[in-house]
Amino acid sequence: FIHVEGVPAKDFRKEKINLADFSAVIFTSRNSADHFFRICEEMRFDVPVEMKYFCLSETIALYLQKYIQYRKRKIFFGKQTASDLAEVLKKHAAEKFLYPCSDVAAEETQKFLLENGYNFTPAVLFRTVCSDLSDLAEVFYDVIAFFSPSSIQSLYKNFPDFKQNNTRIAAFGATTHKAVLEAGLILDIPAPSPIAPSMTMAIEQYCKQVNK
C-alpha cells in the first residue's frame, strides 16, 4: 500500500541538523538505518567508530552489519518497543540521540523518549508515500495486513469504495489498530501480543483458531 522515498540531502540540510553533534542513534526500522547511512554518505559524513546504536529489535541490530562492524558494546536492542530498551537507555542517559524517522514517525517511541527526558532530535530522512494499486482493483484477498496508519489511508485513496465484507483485517502496532477502527473496519488480527510478537505468528494463530 505504501512505499518509502528518501529525503534528499539538500532538503535535509534545511533542517540545520549537524550529524557530528550526536553520540548515539535510535533505529526503529531497517528503513531508518538505510536512510541514516544513505544521508551520511550523501553529506560525506564519516560516522565515528564510537557511535552507539539503539535498535527496537534484534533483527534491526543484526541488519546493521550491512553498514558497520557488529560490536556488542556499541549496539543495543530491545524486543519490539522503546520501553523494552528502558534499562539500557538509562545507562546511557547522557548520550545525545539522533532519531531517524519518516514523516509519519511512530508516536509511541517519541512519547517514551520525551516522557523520560532523553536528549534526542528527530530527523525526517524518508517519507511514506501511497503506492498506485489501481491494477489490483479486481483482486480480492482473505486477509489484508497493515503495518502503519498511512497504509490504511492508501487503501482508501486507491479504493474509495472499499468494503471489508469477508476480508480479515490484520494490523501491527497501537496506532495502526486505532486507524483501522477509526476507518470503521473490524480488526480481526491485532499484533503484536504476548503470545504473538510478530505479524506472521498472529496470522498463523488466527488461522489455527478459525480452522479448528
mmCIF file with all atom_site columns, C-alpha atoms in Angstrom:
data_model
loop_
_atom_site.group_PDB
_atom_site.id
_atom_site.type_symbol
_atom_site.label_atom_id
_atom_site.label_alt_id
_atom_site.label_comp_id
_atom_site.label_asym_id
_atom_site.label_entity_id
_atom_site.label_seq_id
_atom_site.pdbx_PDB_ins_code
_atom_site.Cartn_x
_atom_site.Cartn_y
_atom_site.Cartn_z
_atom_site.occupancy
_atom_site.B_iso_or_equiv
_atom_site.pdbx_formal_charge
_atom_site.auth_seq_id
_atom_site.auth_comp_id
_atom_site.auth_asym_id
_atom_site.auth_atom_id
_atom_site.pdbx_PDB_model_num
ATOM 1   C CA . PHE A 1 1   ? 0.000   0.000   0.000   1.00 0.00 ? 1   PHE A CA 1
ATOM 2   C CA . ILE A 1 2   ? 2.881   2.352   0.655   1.00 0.00 ? 2   ILE A CA 1
ATOM 3   C CA . HIS A 1 3   ? 6.486   2.806   -0.343  1.00 0.00 ? 3   HIS A CA 1
ATOM 4   C CA . VAL A 1 4   ? 9.341   4.805   1.068   1.00 0.00 ? 4   VAL A CA 1
ATOM 5   C CA . GLU A 1 5   ? 11.174  7.673   -0.626  1.00 0.00 ? 5   GLU A CA 1
ATOM 6   C CA . GLY A 1 6   ? 14.384  9.111   0.807   1.00 0.00 ? 6   GLY A CA 1
ATOM 7   C CA . VAL A 1 7   ? 14.633  12.793  1.720   1.00 0.00 ? 7   VAL A CA 1
ATOM 8   C CA . PRO A 1 8   ? 17.396  14.293  -0.491  1.00 0.00 ? 8   PRO A CA 1
ATOM 9   C CA . ALA A 1 9   ? 20.477  15.715  1.254   1.00 0.00 ? 9   ALA A CA 1
ATOM 10  C CA . LYS A 1 10  ? 19.635  19.247  0.025   1.00 0.00 ? 10  LYS A CA 1
ATOM 11  C CA . ASP A 1 11  ? 16.270  19.077  1.840   1.00 0.00 ? 11  ASP A CA 1
ATOM 12  C CA . PHE A 1 12  ? 17.837  17.556  4.963   1.00 0.00 ? 12  PHE A CA 1
ATOM 13  C CA . ARG A 1 13  ? 20.359  20.426  5.131   1.00 0.00 ? 13  ARG A CA 1
ATOM 14  C CA . LYS A 1 14  ? 17.450  22.852  5.562   1.00 0.00 ? 14  LYS A CA 1
ATOM 15  C CA . GLU A 1 15  ? 16.698  21.179  8.911   1.00 0.00 ? 15  GLU A CA 1
ATOM 16  C CA . LYS A 1 16  ? 20.045  22.529  10.232  1.00 0.00 ? 16  LYS A CA 1
ATOM 17  C CA . ILE A 1 17  ? 20.848  19.216  11.944  1.00 0.00 ? 17  ILE A CA 1
ATOM 18  C CA . ASN A 1 18  ? 24.574  18.653  12.436  1.00 0.00 ? 18  ASN A CA 1
ATOM 19  C CA . LEU A 1 19  ? 25.250  14.908  12.357  1.00 0.00 ? 19  LEU A CA 1
ATOM 20  C CA . ALA A 1 20  ? 28.527  15.427  14.221  1.00 0.00 ? 20  ALA A CA 1
ATOM 21  C CA . ASP A 1 21  ? 26.591  16.637  17.292  1.00 0.00 ? 21  ASP A CA 1
ATOM 22  C CA . PHE A 1 22  ? 25.275  13.158  18.120  1.00 0.00 ? 22  PHE A CA 1
ATOM 23  C CA . SER A 1 23  ? 26.860  10.305  20.053  1.00 0.00 ? 23  SER A CA 1
ATOM 24  C CA . ALA A 1 24  ? 24.061  7.750   19.547  1.00 0.00 ? 24  ALA A CA 1
ATOM 25  C CA . VAL A 1 25  ? 21.356  6.801   17.038  1.00 0.00 ? 25  VAL A CA 1
ATOM 26  C CA . ILE A 1 26  ? 17.972  5.162   17.674  1.00 0.00 ? 26  ILE A CA 1
ATOM 27  C CA . PHE A 1 27  ? 16.688  2.893   14.893  1.00 0.00 ? 27  PHE A CA 1
ATOM 28  C CA . THR A 1 28  ? 13.040  1.800   14.823  1.00 0.00 ? 28  THR A CA 1
ATOM 29  C CA . SER A 1 29  ? 13.228  0.014   11.454  1.00 0.00 ? 29  SER A CA 1
ATOM 30  C CA . ARG A 1 30  ? 15.595  -1.149  8.743   1.00 0.00 ? 30  ARG A CA 1
ATOM 31  C CA . ASN A 1 31  ? 14.363  1.789   6.664   1.00 0.00 ? 31  ASN A CA 1
ATOM 32  C CA . SER A 1 32  ? 15.611  4.212   9.321   1.00 0.00 ? 32  SER A CA 1
ATOM 33  C CA . ALA A 1 33  ? 19.036  2.513   9.245   1.00 0.00 ? 33  ALA A CA 1
ATOM 34  C CA . ASP A 1 34  ? 19.182  2.530   5.424   1.00 0.00 ? 34  ASP A CA 1
ATOM 35  C CA . HIS A 1 35  ? 18.362  6.220   5.200   1.00 0.00 ? 35  HIS A CA 1
ATOM 36  C CA . PHE A 1 36  ? 20.650  7.252   8.068   1.00 0.00 ? 36  PHE A CA 1
ATOM 37  C CA . PHE A 1 37  ? 23.671  5.706   6.351   1.00 0.00 ? 37  PHE A CA 1
ATOM 38  C CA . ARG A 1 38  ? 22.468  6.999   2.953   1.00 0.00 ? 38  ARG A CA 1
ATOM 39  C CA . ILE A 1 39  ? 22.249  10.582  4.188   1.00 0.00 ? 39  ILE A CA 1
ATOM 40  C CA . CYS A 1 40  ? 25.664  10.254  5.876   1.00 0.00 ? 40  CYS A CA 1
ATOM 41  C CA . GLU A 1 41  ? 27.137  9.155   2.547   1.00 0.00 ? 41  GLU A CA 1
ATOM 42  C CA . GLU A 1 42  ? 25.389  11.912  0.582   1.00 0.00 ? 42  GLU A CA 1
ATOM 43  C CA . MET A 1 43  ? 26.658  14.518  3.043   1.00 0.00 ? 43  MET A CA 1
ATOM 44  C CA . ARG A 1 44  ? 30.137  12.938  3.133   1.00 0.00 ? 44  ARG A CA 1
ATOM 45  C CA . PHE A 1 45  ? 29.880  12.454  6.885   1.00 0.00 ? 45  PHE A CA 1
ATOM 46  C CA . ASP A 1 46  ? 32.130  9.729   8.284   1.00 0.00 ? 46  ASP A CA 1
ATOM 47  C CA . VAL A 1 47  ? 30.219  8.025   11.097  1.00 0.00 ? 47  VAL A CA 1
ATOM 48  C CA . PRO A 1 48  ? 32.529  7.884   14.159  1.00 0.00 ? 48  PRO A CA 1
ATOM 49  C CA . VAL A 1 49  ? 33.609  4.419   15.291  1.00 0.00 ? 49  VAL A CA 1
ATOM 50  C CA . GLU A 1 50  ? 32.465  5.383   18.816  1.00 0.00 ? 50  GLU A CA 1
ATOM 51  C CA . MET A 1 51  ? 28.848  5.944   17.690  1.00 0.00 ? 51  MET A CA 1
ATOM 52  C CA . LYS A 1 52  ? 26.339  3.882   19.712  1.00 0.00 ? 52  LYS A CA 1
ATOM 53  C CA . TYR A 1 53  ? 23.253  2.315   18.143  1.00 0.00 ? 53  TYR A CA 1
ATOM 54  C CA . PHE A 1 54  ? 19.982  1.540   19.939  1.00 0.00 ? 54  PHE A CA 1
ATOM 55  C CA . CYS A 1 55  ? 17.577  -0.695  17.982  1.00 0.00 ? 55  CYS A CA 1
ATOM 56  C CA . LEU A 1 56  ? 13.970  -1.632  18.761  1.00 0.00 ? 56  LEU A CA 1
ATOM 57  C CA . SER A 1 57  ? 14.626  -5.272  17.879  1.00 0.00 ? 57  SER A CA 1
ATOM 58  C CA . GLU A 1 58  ? 17.472  -7.733  17.403  1.00 0.00 ? 58  GLU A CA 1
ATOM 59  C CA . THR A 1 59  ? 16.526  -8.043  13.725  1.00 0.00 ? 59  THR A CA 1
ATOM 60  C CA . ILE A 1 60  ? 17.324  -4.359  13.184  1.00 0.00 ? 60  ILE A CA 1
ATOM 61  C CA . ALA A 1 61  ? 20.521  -4.668  15.242  1.00 0.00 ? 61  ALA A CA 1
ATOM 62  C CA . LEU A 1 62  ? 21.780  -7.571  13.108  1.00 0.00 ? 62  LEU A CA 1
ATOM 63  C CA . TYR A 1 63  ? 20.838  -5.671  9.944   1.00 0.00 ? 63  TYR A CA 1
ATOM 64  C CA . LEU A 1 64  ? 23.401  -3.003  10.861  1.00 0.00 ? 64  LEU A CA 1
ATOM 65  C CA . GLN A 1 65  ? 26.120  -5.452  9.784   1.00 0.00 ? 65  GLN A CA 1
ATOM 66  C CA . LYS A 1 66  ? 25.308  -4.284  6.269   1.00 0.00 ? 66  LYS A CA 1
ATOM 67  C CA . TYR A 1 67  ? 26.925  -0.961  7.190   1.00 0.00 ? 67  TYR A CA 1
ATOM 68  C CA . ILE A 1 68  ? 29.186  -1.383  10.229  1.00 0.00 ? 68  ILE A CA 1
ATOM 69  C CA . GLN A 1 69  ? 31.187  -3.967  12.133  1.00 0.00 ? 69  GLN A CA 1
ATOM 70  C CA . TYR A 1 70  ? 28.903  -5.537  14.747  1.00 0.00 ? 70  TYR A CA 1
ATOM 71  C CA . ARG A 1 71  ? 30.176  -4.701  18.237  1.00 0.00 ? 71  ARG A CA 1
ATOM 72  C CA . LYS A 1 72  ? 28.148  -5.660  21.288  1.00 0.00 ? 72  LYS A CA 1
ATOM 73  C CA . ARG A 1 73  ? 29.421  -2.713  23.305  1.00 0.00 ? 73  ARG A CA 1
ATOM 74  C CA . LYS A 1 74  ? 28.155  -0.299  20.651  1.00 0.00 ? 74  LYS A CA 1
ATOM 75  C CA . ILE A 1 75  ? 24.862  -1.932  19.588  1.00 0.00 ? 75  ILE A CA 1
ATOM 76  C CA . PHE A 1 76  ? 21.901  -2.417  21.927  1.00 0.00 ? 76  PHE A CA 1
ATOM 77  C CA . PHE A 1 77  ? 18.418  -3.768  21.216  1.00 0.00 ? 77  PHE A CA 1
ATOM 78  C CA . GLY A 1 78  ? 15.024  -4.420  22.780  1.00 0.00 ? 78  GLY A CA 1
ATOM 79  C CA . LYS A 1 79  ? 12.220  -6.835  21.932  1.00 0.00 ? 79  LYS A CA 1
ATOM 80  C CA . GLN A 1 80  ? 9.905   -4.572  19.940  1.00 0.00 ? 80  GLN A CA 1
ATOM 81  C CA . THR A 1 81  ? 9.292   -1.171  21.605  1.00 0.00 ? 81  THR A CA 1
ATOM 82  C CA . ALA A 1 82  ? 11.294  1.735   23.033  1.00 0.00 ? 82  ALA A CA 1
ATOM 83  C CA . SER A 1 83  ? 10.172  0.803   26.556  1.00 0.00 ? 83  SER A CA 1
ATOM 84  C CA . ASP A 1 84  ? 11.912  -2.584  26.079  1.00 0.00 ? 84  ASP A CA 1
ATOM 85  C CA . LEU A 1 85  ? 15.122  -0.576  25.809  1.00 0.00 ? 85  LEU A CA 1
ATOM 86  C CA . ALA A 1 86  ? 14.438  1.331   29.031  1.00 0.00 ? 86  ALA A CA 1
ATOM 87  C CA . GLU A 1 87  ? 17.109  -0.373  31.158  1.00 0.00 ? 87  GLU A CA 1
ATOM 88  C CA . VAL A 1 88  ? 19.799  0.038   28.516  1.00 0.00 ? 88  VAL A CA 1
ATOM 89  C CA . LEU A 1 89  ? 18.861  3.650   27.774  1.00 0.00 ? 89  LEU A CA 1
ATOM 90  C CA . LYS A 1 90  ? 19.054  4.515   31.486  1.00 0.00 ? 90  LYS A CA 1
ATOM 91  C CA . LYS A 1 91  ? 22.716  3.500   31.486  1.00 0.00 ? 91  LYS A CA 1
ATOM 92  C CA . HIS A 1 92  ? 23.345  5.811   28.527  1.00 0.00 ? 92  HIS A CA 1
ATOM 93  C CA . ALA A 1 93  ? 21.111  8.739   29.514  1.00 0.00 ? 93  ALA A CA 1
ATOM 94  C CA . ALA A 1 94  ? 23.916  11.258  28.916  1.00 0.00 ? 94  ALA A CA 1
ATOM 95  C CA . GLU A 1 95  ? 24.108  10.434  25.200  1.00 0.00 ? 95  GLU A CA 1
ATOM 96  C CA . LYS A 1 96  ? 22.825  12.873  22.597  1.00 0.00 ? 96  LYS A CA 1
ATOM 97  C CA . PHE A 1 97  ? 20.487  10.789  20.433  1.00 0.00 ? 97  PHE A CA 1
ATOM 98  C CA . LEU A 1 98  ? 19.595  11.194  16.774  1.00 0.00 ? 98  LEU A CA 1
ATOM 99  C CA . TYR A 1 99  ? 16.231  9.628   15.929  1.00 0.00 ? 99  TYR A CA 1
ATOM 100 C CA . PRO A 1 100 ? 15.996  8.959   12.153  1.00 0.00 ? 100 PRO A CA 1
ATOM 101 C CA . CYS A 1 101 ? 12.331  8.620   11.190  1.00 0.00 ? 101 CYS A CA 1
ATOM 102 C CA . SER A 1 102 ? 9.751   9.054   8.460   1.00 0.00 ? 102 SER A CA 1
ATOM 103 C CA . ASP A 1 103 ? 7.305   11.922  8.084   1.00 0.00 ? 103 ASP A CA 1
ATOM 104 C CA . VAL A 1 104 ? 4.803   9.694   9.931   1.00 0.00 ? 104 VAL A CA 1
ATOM 105 C CA . ALA A 1 105 ? 7.088   8.718   12.812  1.00 0.00 ? 105 ALA A CA 1
ATOM 106 C CA . ALA A 1 106 ? 5.861   6.268   15.471  1.00 0.00 ? 106 ALA A CA 1
ATOM 107 C CA . GLU A 1 107 ? 4.304   8.347   18.233  1.00 0.00 ? 107 GLU A CA 1
ATOM 108 C CA . GLU A 1 108 ? 4.979   5.704   20.903  1.00 0.00 ? 108 GLU A CA 1
ATOM 109 C CA . THR A 1 109 ? 8.759   5.978   20.534  1.00 0.00 ? 109 THR A CA 1
ATOM 110 C CA . GLN A 1 110 ? 8.875   9.778   20.601  1.00 0.00 ? 110 GLN A CA 1
ATOM 111 C CA . LYS A 1 111 ? 6.446   9.869   23.518  1.00 0.00 ? 111 LYS A CA 1
ATOM 112 C CA . PHE A 1 112 ? 8.613   7.443   25.511  1.00 0.00 ? 112 PHE A CA 1
ATOM 113 C CA . LEU A 1 113 ? 11.791  9.446   24.836  1.00 0.00 ? 113 LEU A CA 1
ATOM 114 C CA . LEU A 1 114 ? 10.096  12.731  25.765  1.00 0.00 ? 114 LEU A CA 1
ATOM 115 C CA . GLU A 1 115 ? 8.493   11.413  28.947  1.00 0.00 ? 115 GLU A CA 1
ATOM 116 C CA . ASN A 1 116 ? 11.812  10.008  30.139  1.00 0.00 ? 116 ASN A CA 1
ATOM 117 C CA . GLY A 1 117 ? 13.748  13.189  29.462  1.00 0.00 ? 117 GLY A CA 1
ATOM 118 C CA . TYR A 1 118 ? 16.171  11.891  26.840  1.00 0.00 ? 118 TYR A CA 1
ATOM 119 C CA . ASN A 1 119 ? 18.120  14.400  24.757  1.00 0.00 ? 119 ASN A CA 1
ATOM 120 C CA . PHE A 1 120 ? 17.015  13.400  21.270  1.00 0.00 ? 120 PHE A CA 1
ATOM 121 C CA . THR A 1 121 ? 16.440  15.065  17.917  1.00 0.00 ? 121 THR A CA 1
ATOM 122 C CA . PRO A 1 122 ? 14.003  13.601  15.349  1.00 0.00 ? 122 PRO A CA 1
ATOM 123 C CA . ALA A 1 123 ? 15.401  13.686  11.804  1.00 0.00 ? 123 ALA A CA 1
ATOM 124 C CA . VAL A 1 124 ? 12.947  13.041  8.959   1.00 0.00 ? 124 VAL A CA 1
ATOM 125 C CA . LEU A 1 125 ? 15.110  11.102  6.487   1.00 0.00 ? 125 LEU A CA 1
ATOM 126 C CA . PHE A 1 126 ? 12.396  9.346   4.473   1.00 0.00 ? 126 PHE A CA 1
ATOM 127 C CA . ARG A 1 127 ? 8.763   9.845   3.517   1.00 0.00 ? 127 ARG A CA 1
ATOM 128 C CA . THR A 1 128 ? 5.933   7.346   3.360   1.00 0.00 ? 128 THR A CA 1
ATOM 129 C CA . VAL A 1 129 ? 4.113   7.662   0.037   1.00 0.00 ? 129 VAL A CA 1
ATOM 130 C CA . CYS A 1 130 ? 0.885   5.998   -1.131  1.00 0.00 ? 130 CYS A CA 1
ATOM 131 C CA . SER A 1 131 ? 1.511   3.453   -3.905  1.00 0.00 ? 131 SER A CA 1
ATOM 132 C CA . ASP A 1 132 ? -0.658  3.222   -7.021  1.00 0.00 ? 132 ASP A CA 1
ATOM 133 C CA . LEU A 1 133 ? -2.596  -0.038  -6.645  1.00 0.00 ? 133 LEU A CA 1
ATOM 134 C CA . SER A 1 134 ? -5.252  0.579   -9.296  1.00 0.00 ? 134 SER A CA 1
ATOM 135 C CA . ASP A 1 135 ? -4.177  -2.606  -11.136 1.00 0.00 ? 135 ASP A CA 1
ATOM 136 C CA . LEU A 1 136 ? -5.403  -4.642  -8.131  1.00 0.00 ? 136 LEU A CA 1
ATOM 137 C CA . ALA A 1 137 ? -8.970  -3.326  -8.314  1.00 0.00 ? 137 ALA A CA 1
ATOM 138 C CA . GLU A 1 138 ? -10.416 -6.727  -9.235  1.00 0.00 ? 138 GLU A CA 1
ATOM 139 C CA . VAL A 1 139 ? -8.247  -8.794  -6.862  1.00 0.00 ? 139 VAL A CA 1
ATOM 140 C CA . PHE A 1 140 ? -9.759  -9.986  -3.575  1.00 0.00 ? 140 PHE A CA 1
ATOM 141 C CA . TYR A 1 141 ? -7.880  -11.209 -0.514  1.00 0.00 ? 141 TYR A CA 1
ATOM 142 C CA . ASP A 1 142 ? -8.758  -13.338 2.517   1.00 0.00 ? 142 ASP A CA 1
ATOM 143 C CA . VAL A 1 143 ? -6.506  -11.208 4.752   1.00 0.00 ? 143 VAL A CA 1
ATOM 144 C CA . ILE A 1 144 ? -5.094  -7.697  4.388   1.00 0.00 ? 144 ILE A CA 1
ATOM 145 C CA . ALA A 1 145 ? -2.259  -6.837  6.796   1.00 0.00 ? 145 ALA A CA 1
ATOM 146 C CA . PHE A 1 146 ? -1.496  -3.232  7.698   1.00 0.00 ? 146 PHE A CA 1
ATOM 147 C CA . PHE A 1 147 ? 1.715   -2.065  9.367   1.00 0.00 ? 147 PHE A CA 1
ATOM 148 C CA . SER A 1 148 ? 1.046   1.675   9.594   1.00 0.00 ? 148 SER A CA 1
ATOM 149 C CA . PRO A 1 149 ? -1.847  4.171   9.602   1.00 0.00 ? 149 PRO A CA 1
ATOM 150 C CA . SER A 1 150 ? -0.638  5.516   6.238   1.00 0.00 ? 150 SER A CA 1
ATOM 151 C CA . SER A 1 151 ? -1.238  2.112   4.619   1.00 0.00 ? 151 SER A CA 1
ATOM 152 C CA . ILE A 1 152 ? -4.933  2.431   5.572   1.00 0.00 ? 152 ILE A CA 1
ATOM 153 C CA . GLN A 1 153 ? -5.006  5.913   4.021   1.00 0.00 ? 153 GLN A CA 1
ATOM 154 C CA . SER A 1 154 ? -3.527  4.364   0.873   1.00 0.00 ? 154 SER A CA 1
ATOM 155 C CA . LEU A 1 155 ? -6.232  1.667   0.832   1.00 0.00 ? 155 LEU A CA 1
ATOM 156 C CA . TYR A 1 156 ? -8.996  4.284   0.679   1.00 0.00 ? 156 TYR A CA 1
ATOM 157 C CA . LYS A 1 157 ? -7.060  6.535   -1.705  1.00 0.00 ? 157 LYS A CA 1
ATOM 158 C CA . ASN A 1 158 ? -6.754  3.626   -4.154  1.00 0.00 ? 158 ASN A CA 1
ATOM 159 C CA . PHE A 1 159 ? -10.173 2.091   -3.426  1.00 0.00 ? 159 PHE A CA 1
ATOM 160 C CA . PRO A 1 160 ? -12.547 4.791   -2.060  1.00 0.00 ? 160 PRO A CA 1
ATOM 161 C CA . ASP A 1 161 ? -15.491 2.346   -2.107  1.00 0.00 ? 161 ASP A CA 1
ATOM 162 C CA . PHE A 1 162 ? -13.655 -0.457  -0.272  1.00 0.00 ? 162 PHE A CA 1
ATOM 163 C CA . LYS A 1 163 ? -15.972 -2.746  1.715   1.00 0.00 ? 163 LYS A CA 1
ATOM 164 C CA . GLN A 1 164 ? -14.491 -5.220  4.171   1.00 0.00 ? 164 GLN A CA 1
ATOM 165 C CA . ASN A 1 165 ? -17.144 -7.920  3.664   1.00 0.00 ? 165 ASN A CA 1
ATOM 166 C CA . ASN A 1 166 ? -15.420 -11.264 4.430   1.00 0.00 ? 166 ASN A CA 1
ATOM 167 C CA . THR A 1 167 ? -11.858 -9.938  4.289   1.00 0.00 ? 167 THR A CA 1
ATOM 168 C CA . ARG A 1 168 ? -9.995  -10.283 7.589   1.00 0.00 ? 168 ARG A CA 1
ATOM 169 C CA . ILE A 1 169 ? -8.008  -7.247  8.707   1.00 0.00 ? 169 ILE A CA 1
ATOM 170 C CA . ALA A 1 170 ? -4.658  -7.648  10.489  1.00 0.00 ? 170 ALA A CA 1
ATOM 171 C CA . ALA A 1 171 ? -2.820  -4.655  11.965  1.00 0.00 ? 171 ALA A CA 1
ATOM 172 C CA . PHE A 1 172 ? 0.531   -4.180  13.687  1.00 0.00 ? 172 PHE A CA 1
ATOM 173 C CA . GLY A 1 173 ? 1.024   -1.606  16.439  1.00 0.00 ? 173 GLY A CA 1
ATOM 174 C CA . ALA A 1 174 ? -1.289  0.536   18.564  1.00 0.00 ? 174 ALA A CA 1
ATOM 175 C CA . THR A 1 175 ? -1.501  3.474   16.131  1.00 0.00 ? 175 THR A CA 1
ATOM 176 C CA . THR A 1 176 ? -2.385  1.112   13.268  1.00 0.00 ? 176 THR A CA 1
ATOM 177 C CA . HIS A 1 177 ? -5.042  -0.613  15.422  1.00 0.00 ? 177 HIS A CA 1
ATOM 178 C CA . LYS A 1 178 ? -6.557  2.818   16.121  1.00 0.00 ? 178 LYS A CA 1
ATOM 179 C CA . ALA A 1 179 ? -6.523  3.796   12.426  1.00 0.00 ? 179 ALA A CA 1
ATOM 180 C CA . VAL A 1 180 ? -8.270  0.535   11.441  1.00 0.00 ? 180 VAL A CA 1
ATOM 181 C CA . LEU A 1 181 ? -11.067 1.135   13.946  1.00 0.00 ? 181 LEU A CA 1
ATOM 182 C CA . GLU A 1 182 ? -11.386 4.836   13.028  1.00 0.00 ? 182 GLU A CA 1
ATOM 183 C CA . ALA A 1 183 ? -11.843 3.775   9.392   1.00 0.00 ? 183 ALA A CA 1
ATOM 184 C CA . GLY A 1 184 ? -14.853 1.719   10.513  1.00 0.00 ? 184 GLY A CA 1
ATOM 185 C CA . LEU A 1 185 ? -13.166 -1.614  9.824   1.00 0.00 ? 185 LEU A CA 1
ATOM 186 C CA . ILE A 1 186 ? -13.264 -4.729  12.015  1.00 0.00 ? 186 ILE A CA 1
ATOM 187 C CA . LEU A 1 187 ? -9.839  -5.586  13.429  1.00 0.00 ? 187 LEU A CA 1
ATOM 188 C CA . ASP A 1 188 ? -9.669  -9.383  13.312  1.00 0.00 ? 188 ASP A CA 1
ATOM 189 C CA . ILE A 1 189 ? -5.945  -9.903  13.929  1.00 0.00 ? 189 ILE A CA 1
ATOM 190 C CA . PRO A 1 190 ? -4.195  -7.407  16.241  1.00 0.00 ? 190 PRO A CA 1
ATOM 191 C CA . ALA A 1 191 ? -0.409  -7.704  16.659  1.00 0.00 ? 191 ALA A CA 1
ATOM 192 C CA . PRO A 1 192 ? 1.919   -7.750  18.467  1.00 0.00 ? 192 PRO A CA 1
ATOM 193 C CA . SER A 1 193 ? 0.700   -9.613  21.547  1.00 0.00 ? 193 SER A CA 1
ATOM 194 C CA . PRO A 1 194 ? 2.485   -11.527 24.332  1.00 0.00 ? 194 PRO A CA 1
ATOM 195 C CA . ILE A 1 195 ? 1.832   -14.820 22.529  1.00 0.00 ? 195 ILE A CA 1
ATOM 196 C CA . ALA A 1 196 ? 2.353   -13.456 19.000  1.00 0.00 ? 196 ALA A CA 1
ATOM 197 C CA . PRO A 1 197 ? 5.131   -10.840 18.856  1.00 0.00 ? 197 PRO A CA 1
ATOM 198 C CA . SER A 1 198 ? 5.185   -10.826 15.039  1.00 0.00 ? 198 SER A CA 1
ATOM 199 C CA . MET A 1 199 ? 2.533   -10.386 12.353  1.00 0.00 ? 199 MET A CA 1
ATOM 200 C CA . THR A 1 200 ? 3.222   -13.826 10.837  1.00 0.00 ? 200 THR A CA 1
ATOM 201 C CA . MET A 1 201 ? 2.730   -15.505 14.219  1.00 0.00 ? 201 MET A CA 1
ATOM 202 C CA . ALA A 1 202 ? -0.504  -13.565 14.829  1.00 0.00 ? 202 ALA A CA 1
ATOM 203 C CA . ILE A 1 203 ? -1.929  -14.589 11.432  1.00 0.00 ? 203 ILE A CA 1
ATOM 204 C CA . GLU A 1 204 ? -0.815  -18.191 11.947  1.00 0.00 ? 204 GLU A CA 1
ATOM 205 C CA . GLN A 1 205 ? -2.529  -18.365 15.349  1.00 0.00 ? 205 GLN A CA 1
ATOM 206 C CA . TYR A 1 206 ? -5.687  -16.768 13.955  1.00 0.00 ? 206 TYR A CA 1
ATOM 207 C CA . CYS A 1 207 ? -5.837  -19.356 11.144  1.00 0.00 ? 207 CYS A CA 1
ATOM 208 C CA . LYS A 1 208 ? -5.415  -22.197 13.649  1.00 0.00 ? 208 LYS A CA 1
ATOM 209 C CA . GLN A 1 209 ? -8.287  -20.809 15.755  1.00 0.00 ? 209 GLN A CA 1
ATOM 210 C CA . VAL A 1 210 ? -10.766 -20.370 12.900  1.00 0.00 ? 210 VAL A CA 1
ATOM 211 C CA . ASN A 1 211 ? -9.871  -23.712 11.314  1.00 0.00 ? 211 ASN A CA 1
ATOM 212 C CA . LYS A 1 212 ? -10.429 -25.770 14.487  1.00 0.00 ? 212 LYS A CA 1
#
